[in-house]
PDB file of C-alpha atoms in Angstrom:
ATOM      1  CA  UNK R   1      -7.339  13.996  -0.721  1.00 93.00           C
ATOM      2  CA  UNK R   2     -10.030  16.685  -0.909  1.00 92.00           C
ATOM      3  CA  UNK R   3     -12.702  14.029  -0.266  1.00 93.00           C
ATOM      4  CA  UNK R   4     -10.726  12.875   2.782  1.00 95.00           C
ATOM      5  CA  UNK R   5     -10.661  16.416   4.123  1.00 95.00           C
ATOM      6  CA  UNK R   6     -14.364  16.867   3.410  1.00 94.00           C
ATOM      7  CA  UNK R   7     -15.427  13.689   5.273  1.00 94.00           C
ATOM      8  CA  UNK R   8     -12.818  13.117   8.039  1.00 94.00           C
ATOM      9  CA  UNK R   9     -14.739  15.083  10.663  1.00 92.00           C
ATOM     10  CA  UNK R  10     -17.850  12.942  10.122  1.00 92.00           C
ATOM     11  CA  UNK R  11     -16.779   9.398   9.217  1.00 93.00           C
ATOM     12  CA  UNK R  12     -13.724   7.139   8.981  1.00 94.00           C
ATOM     13  CA  UNK R  13     -12.096   7.302   5.541  1.00 95.00           C
ATOM     14  CA  UNK R  14     -10.381   4.376   3.792  1.00 94.00           C
ATOM     15  CA  UNK R  15      -8.491   5.149   0.568  1.00 95.00           C
ATOM     16  CA  UNK R  16      -7.659   2.076  -1.550  1.00 92.00           C
ATOM     17  CA  UNK R  17      -4.862   2.943  -3.970  1.00 93.00           C
ATOM     18  CA  UNK R  18      -3.781   0.956  -7.016  1.00 89.00           C
ATOM     19  CA  UNK R  19      -0.117   0.409  -6.095  1.00 90.00           C
ATOM     20  CA  UNK R  20       2.498   0.879  -3.393  1.00 90.00           C
ATOM     21  CA  UNK R  21       3.807   3.958  -5.258  1.00 92.00           C
ATOM     22  CA  UNK R  22       0.365   5.560  -5.344  1.00 93.00           C
ATOM     23  CA  UNK R  23      -0.135   4.627  -1.680  1.00 94.00           C
ATOM     24  CA  UNK R  24       3.022   6.574  -0.774  1.00 94.00           C
ATOM     25  CA  UNK R  25       1.902   9.627  -2.785  1.00 95.00           C
ATOM     26  CA  UNK R  26      -1.639   9.705  -1.388  1.00 96.00           C
ATOM     27  CA  UNK R  27      -0.407   9.031   2.166  1.00 96.00           C
ATOM     28  CA  UNK R  28       2.031  11.946   1.917  1.00 97.00           C
ATOM     29  CA  UNK R  29      -0.582  14.261   0.363  1.00 97.00           C
ATOM     30  CA  UNK R  30      -3.150  13.423   3.070  1.00 97.00           C
ATOM     31  CA  UNK R  31      -0.593  14.047   5.848  1.00 97.00           C
ATOM     32  CA  UNK R  32       0.160  17.489   4.366  1.00 97.00           C
ATOM     33  CA  UNK R  33      -3.454  18.494   3.711  1.00 96.00           C
ATOM     34  CA  UNK R  34      -4.903  21.380   5.731  1.00 94.00           C
ATOM     35  CA  UNK R  35      -7.881  20.104   7.713  1.00 91.00           C
ATOM     36  CA  UNK R  36      -6.426  16.626   8.290  1.00 94.00           C
ATOM     37  CA  UNK R  37      -4.295  15.952  11.368  1.00 93.00           C
ATOM     38  CA  UNK R  38      -1.048  14.499   9.960  1.00 94.00           C
ATOM     39  CA  UNK R  39      -0.489  12.010  12.792  1.00 94.00           C
ATOM     40  CA  UNK R  40      -4.000  10.634  12.293  1.00 94.00           C
ATOM     41  CA  UNK R  41      -3.367   9.486   8.729  1.00 96.00           C
ATOM     42  CA  UNK R  42      -2.269   5.881   8.807  1.00 96.00           C
ATOM     43  CA  UNK R  43      -0.653   3.606   6.242  1.00 95.00           C
ATOM     44  CA  UNK R  44      -2.040   0.062   6.018  1.00 94.00           C
ATOM     45  CA  UNK R  45      -0.024  -2.289   3.815  1.00 93.00           C
ATOM     46  CA  UNK R  46       1.954  -5.509   3.816  1.00 91.00           C
ATOM     47  CA  UNK R  47       5.223  -3.612   4.189  1.00 90.00           C
ATOM     48  CA  UNK R  48       6.320  -0.144   5.267  1.00 87.00           C
ATOM     49  CA  UNK R  49       8.148   2.217   2.889  1.00 83.00           C
ATOM     50  CA  UNK R  50      11.487   0.544   3.734  1.00 89.00           C
ATOM     51  CA  UNK R  51      10.193  -2.978   2.993  1.00 90.00           C
ATOM     52  CA  UNK R  52       9.787  -4.147   6.608  1.00 93.00           C
ATOM     53  CA  UNK R  53       6.716  -6.275   7.354  1.00 93.00           C
ATOM     54  CA  UNK R  54       3.836  -4.520   9.114  1.00 91.00           C
ATOM     55  CA  UNK R  55       2.107  -7.797  10.016  1.00 92.00           C
ATOM     56  CA  UNK R  56       2.455  -7.157  13.758  1.00 94.00           C
ATOM     57  CA  UNK R  57       0.516  -3.889  13.373  1.00 93.00           C
ATOM     58  CA  UNK R  58      -2.333  -4.990  11.076  1.00 92.00           C
ATOM     59  CA  UNK R  59      -4.860  -5.729  13.817  1.00 93.00           C
ATOM     60  CA  UNK R  60      -4.249  -2.379  15.526  1.00 93.00           C
ATOM     61  CA  UNK R  61      -4.366  -0.474  12.217  1.00 93.00           C
ATOM     62  CA  UNK R  62      -7.726  -2.055  11.321  1.00 91.00           C
ATOM     63  CA  UNK R  63      -9.195  -1.296  14.761  1.00 92.00           C
ATOM     64  CA  UNK R  64      -7.850   2.277  14.763  1.00 94.00           C
ATOM     65  CA  UNK R  65      -9.186   2.929  11.247  1.00 92.00           C
ATOM     66  CA  UNK R  66     -12.750   3.270  12.554  1.00 90.00           C
ATOM     67  CA  UNK R  67     -12.283   4.967  15.943  1.00 90.00           C
ATOM     68  CA  UNK R  68     -13.466   8.533  16.560  1.00 89.00           C
ATOM     69  CA  UNK R  69     -10.821  10.941  17.861  1.00 90.00           C
ATOM     70  CA  UNK R  70     -10.745  14.267  19.672  1.00 82.00           C
ATOM     71  CA  UNK R  71     -13.154  15.918  22.060  1.00 75.00           C
ATOM     72  CA  UNK R  72     -16.423  17.792  21.704  1.00 70.00           C
ATOM     73  CA  UNK R  73     -14.840  20.732  19.873  1.00 76.00           C
ATOM     74  CA  UNK R  74     -12.407  18.749  17.728  1.00 80.00           C
ATOM     75  CA  UNK R  75     -14.387  15.629  16.864  1.00 84.00           C
ATOM     76  CA  UNK R  76     -12.938  13.725  13.878  1.00 91.00           C
ATOM     77  CA  UNK R  77     -12.065  10.332  12.444  1.00 93.00           C
ATOM     78  CA  UNK R  78      -8.935   8.837  10.952  1.00 95.00           C
ATOM     79  CA  UNK R  79      -7.836   8.554   7.304  1.00 97.00           C
ATOM     80  CA  UNK R  80      -6.381   5.155   6.409  1.00 96.00           C
ATOM     81  CA  UNK R  81      -4.487   4.833   3.129  1.00 96.00           C
ATOM     82  CA  UNK R  82      -3.918   1.348   1.787  1.00 93.00           C
ATOM     83  CA  UNK R  83      -3.209  -0.511  -1.425  1.00 91.00           C
ATOM     84  CA  UNK R  84      -5.117  -3.487  -2.807  1.00 84.00           C
ATOM     85  CA  UNK R  85      -4.002  -5.506   0.243  1.00 87.00           C
ATOM     86  CA  UNK R  86      -6.168  -3.439   2.597  1.00 82.00           C
ATOM     87  CA  UNK R  87      -9.161  -3.532   0.287  1.00 78.00           C
ATOM     88  CA  UNK R  88     -10.063  -7.154   0.840  1.00 77.00           C
ATOM     89  CA  UNK R  89     -10.257  -9.652   3.639  1.00 77.00           C
ATOM     90  CA  UNK R  90     -10.190  -7.144   6.497  1.00 80.00           C
ATOM     91  CA  UNK R  91     -13.163  -6.340   8.708  1.00 82.00           C
ATOM     92  CA  UNK R  92     -13.418  -2.615   9.362  1.00 85.00           C
ATOM     93  CA  UNK R  93     -16.152  -2.381  12.006  1.00 85.00           C
ATOM     94  CA  UNK R  94     -17.666   1.078  12.354  1.00 87.00           C
ATOM     95  CA  UNK R  95     -19.323   1.062  15.773  1.00 86.00           C
ATOM     96  CA  UNK R  96     -19.344   4.839  16.283  1.00 87.00           C
ATOM     97  CA  UNK R  97     -22.943   6.082  16.329  1.00 88.00           C
ATOM     98  CA  UNK R  98     -22.054   9.497  14.874  1.00 90.00           C
ATOM     99  CA  UNK R  99     -20.230   7.872  11.948  1.00 89.00           C
ATOM    100  CA  UNK R 100     -23.184   5.548  11.308  1.00 88.00           C
ATOM    101  CA  UNK R 101     -25.586   8.502  11.474  1.00 91.00           C
ATOM    102  CA  UNK R 102     -23.345  10.358   8.971  1.00 91.00           C
ATOM    103  CA  UNK R 103     -23.517   7.553   6.397  1.00 90.00           C
ATOM    104  CA  UNK R 104     -20.824   5.147   7.621  1.00 90.00           C
ATOM    105  CA  UNK R 105     -17.244   4.605   6.505  1.00 91.00           C
ATOM    106  CA  UNK R 106     -16.223   6.308   3.276  1.00 92.00           C
ATOM    107  CA  UNK R 107     -14.207   4.094   0.943  1.00 89.00           C
ATOM    108  CA  UNK R 108     -12.386   5.891  -1.870  1.00 92.00           C
ATOM    109  CA  UNK R 109     -11.009   3.680  -4.658  1.00 88.00           C
ATOM    110  CA  UNK R 110      -8.414   5.108  -7.054  1.00 89.00           C
ATOM    111  CA  UNK R 111      -8.745   2.348  -9.650  1.00 84.00           C
ATOM    112  CA  UNK R 112     -11.270  -0.095 -11.041  1.00 78.00           C
ATOM    113  CA  UNK R 113     -10.195  -3.666 -10.273  1.00 73.00           C
ATOM    114  CA  UNK R 114     -11.618  -6.943 -11.519  1.00 75.00           C
ATOM    115  CA  UNK R 115     -15.204  -7.780 -10.507  1.00 77.00           C
ATOM    116  CA  UNK R 116     -14.285 -10.004  -7.566  1.00 76.00           C
ATOM    117  CA  UNK R 117     -12.048  -7.377  -5.987  1.00 75.00           C
ATOM    118  CA  UNK R 118     -14.608  -4.642  -6.758  1.00 74.00           C
ATOM    119  CA  UNK R 119     -17.202  -6.533  -4.712  1.00 72.00           C
ATOM    120  CA  UNK R 120     -14.713  -6.828  -1.842  1.00 70.00           C
ATOM    121  CA  UNK R 121     -13.917  -3.110  -1.938  1.00 68.00           C
ATOM    122  CA  UNK R 122     -17.568  -2.112  -1.971  1.00 68.00           C
ATOM    123  CA  UNK R 123     -18.074  -4.539   0.892  1.00 64.00           C
ATOM    124  CA  UNK R 124     -15.635  -2.538   3.038  1.00 61.00           C
ATOM    125  CA  UNK R 125     -18.213   0.260   3.185  1.00 58.00           C
ATOM    126  CA  UNK R 126     -21.199  -1.361   4.880  1.00 61.00           C
ATOM    127  CA  UNK R 127     -20.601  -4.048   7.467  1.00 60.00           C
ATOM    128  CA  UNK R 128     -22.947  -5.679  10.007  1.00 64.00           C
ATOM    129  CA  UNK R 129     -26.028  -3.971   8.522  1.00 74.00           C
ATOM    130  CA  UNK R 130     -24.504  -0.524   8.927  1.00 79.00           C
ATOM    131  CA  UNK R 131     -24.406   2.081   6.136  1.00 84.00           C
ATOM    132  CA  UNK R 132     -21.350   2.939   4.093  1.00 82.00           C
ATOM    133  CA  UNK R 133     -20.242   5.241   1.282  1.00 86.00           C
ATOM    134  CA  UNK R 134     -18.176   4.571  -1.822  1.00 84.00           C
ATOM    135  CA  UNK R 135     -16.428   6.925  -4.256  1.00 83.00           C
ATOM    136  CA  UNK R 136     -14.159   6.164  -7.186  1.00 82.00           C
ATOM    137  CA  UNK R 137     -11.557   8.793  -8.085  1.00 86.00           C
ATOM    138  CA  UNK R 138      -9.639   8.058 -11.280  1.00 80.00           C
ATOM    139  CA  UNK R 139      -6.677   9.750 -12.965  1.00 80.00           C
ATOM    140  CA  UNK R 140      -7.749  10.960 -16.418  1.00 78.00           C
ATOM    141  CA  UNK R 141      -4.215  10.338 -17.712  1.00 79.00           C
ATOM    142  CA  UNK R 142      -4.142   6.666 -16.648  1.00 76.00           C
ATOM    143  CA  UNK R 143      -6.066   3.558 -17.659  1.00 74.00           C
ATOM    144  CA  UNK R 144      -8.831   3.086 -18.635  1.00 77.00           C
ATOM    145  CA  UNK R 145      -8.958   6.654 -20.002  1.00 79.00           C
ATOM    146  CA  UNK R 146      -5.621   6.461 -21.813  1.00 83.00           C
ATOM    147  CA  UNK R 147      -6.766   3.631 -24.090  1.00 87.00           C
ATOM    148  CA  UNK R 148     -10.445   4.679 -24.441  1.00 83.00           C
ATOM    149  CA  UNK R 149     -10.751   8.131 -25.986  1.00 84.00           C
ATOM    150  CA  UNK R 150     -13.928   9.892 -24.869  1.00 84.00           C
ATOM    151  CA  UNK R 151     -14.526   7.692 -21.803  1.00 81.00           C
ATOM    152  CA  UNK R 152     -13.914  10.535 -19.341  1.00 78.00           C
ATOM    153  CA  UNK R 153     -16.458  12.729 -21.145  1.00 81.00           C
ATOM    154  CA  UNK R 154     -18.991   9.887 -21.132  1.00 82.00           C
ATOM    155  CA  UNK R 155     -18.614   9.391 -17.393  1.00 77.00           C
ATOM    156  CA  UNK R 156     -18.892  13.118 -16.749  1.00 78.00           C
ATOM    157  CA  UNK R 157     -22.171  13.060 -18.690  1.00 76.00           C
ATOM    158  CA  UNK R 158     -23.489  10.243 -16.497  1.00 69.00           C
ATOM    159  CA  UNK R 159     -22.413  12.151 -13.393  1.00 69.00           C
ATOM    160  CA  UNK R 160     -24.205  15.331 -14.533  1.00 74.00           C
ATOM    161  CA  UNK R 161     -27.407  13.370 -15.220  1.00 73.00           C
ATOM    162  CA  UNK R 162     -27.233  11.751 -11.767  1.00 70.00           C
ATOM    163  CA  UNK R 163     -26.770  15.147 -10.100  1.00 68.00           C
ATOM    164  CA  UNK R 164     -29.771  16.464 -12.045  1.00 68.00           C
ATOM    165  CA  UNK R 165     -31.886  13.578 -10.734  1.00 69.00           C
ATOM    166  CA  UNK R 166     -30.734  14.317  -7.172  1.00 65.00           C
ATOM    167  CA  UNK R 167     -32.182  17.802  -7.495  1.00 62.00           C
ATOM    168  CA  UNK R 168     -35.635  16.513  -8.516  1.00 56.00           C
TER     169      UNK R 168
END
């Protein structure tokens, strides 16, 4: 949610969660986060929290996911929280020039799916020759860390080396 808050004033943010339960938790956390307008966080899934189909709203949710909101003093974008359903097969078109100039849509994945789905998720970031950004945020207490001791430390080491290269 902190990444959402950090980027929402510059670019549209799409969070792809690993399950409907995680979607509900992240959606609620984003709506209650200082710096994010609660009514501008949207849920994009097959069904709402009561199990009713959202099919009639999908097109509007996709279009709204990339629109800039507010005026000159309160310029911002929307946060869209989805599950695996929203991570593939939907065309999020970022036409806003400020968002493109700021690096394009930010996609945040909260899990590592199979290769085919991974390609789809990464593909949500940059569409029609426009830039995009991609972050993966994983729970250290969940898979793959739970079954691979030391994996978190290994990845942190890679991250530190990458940051060192950025400073060169």
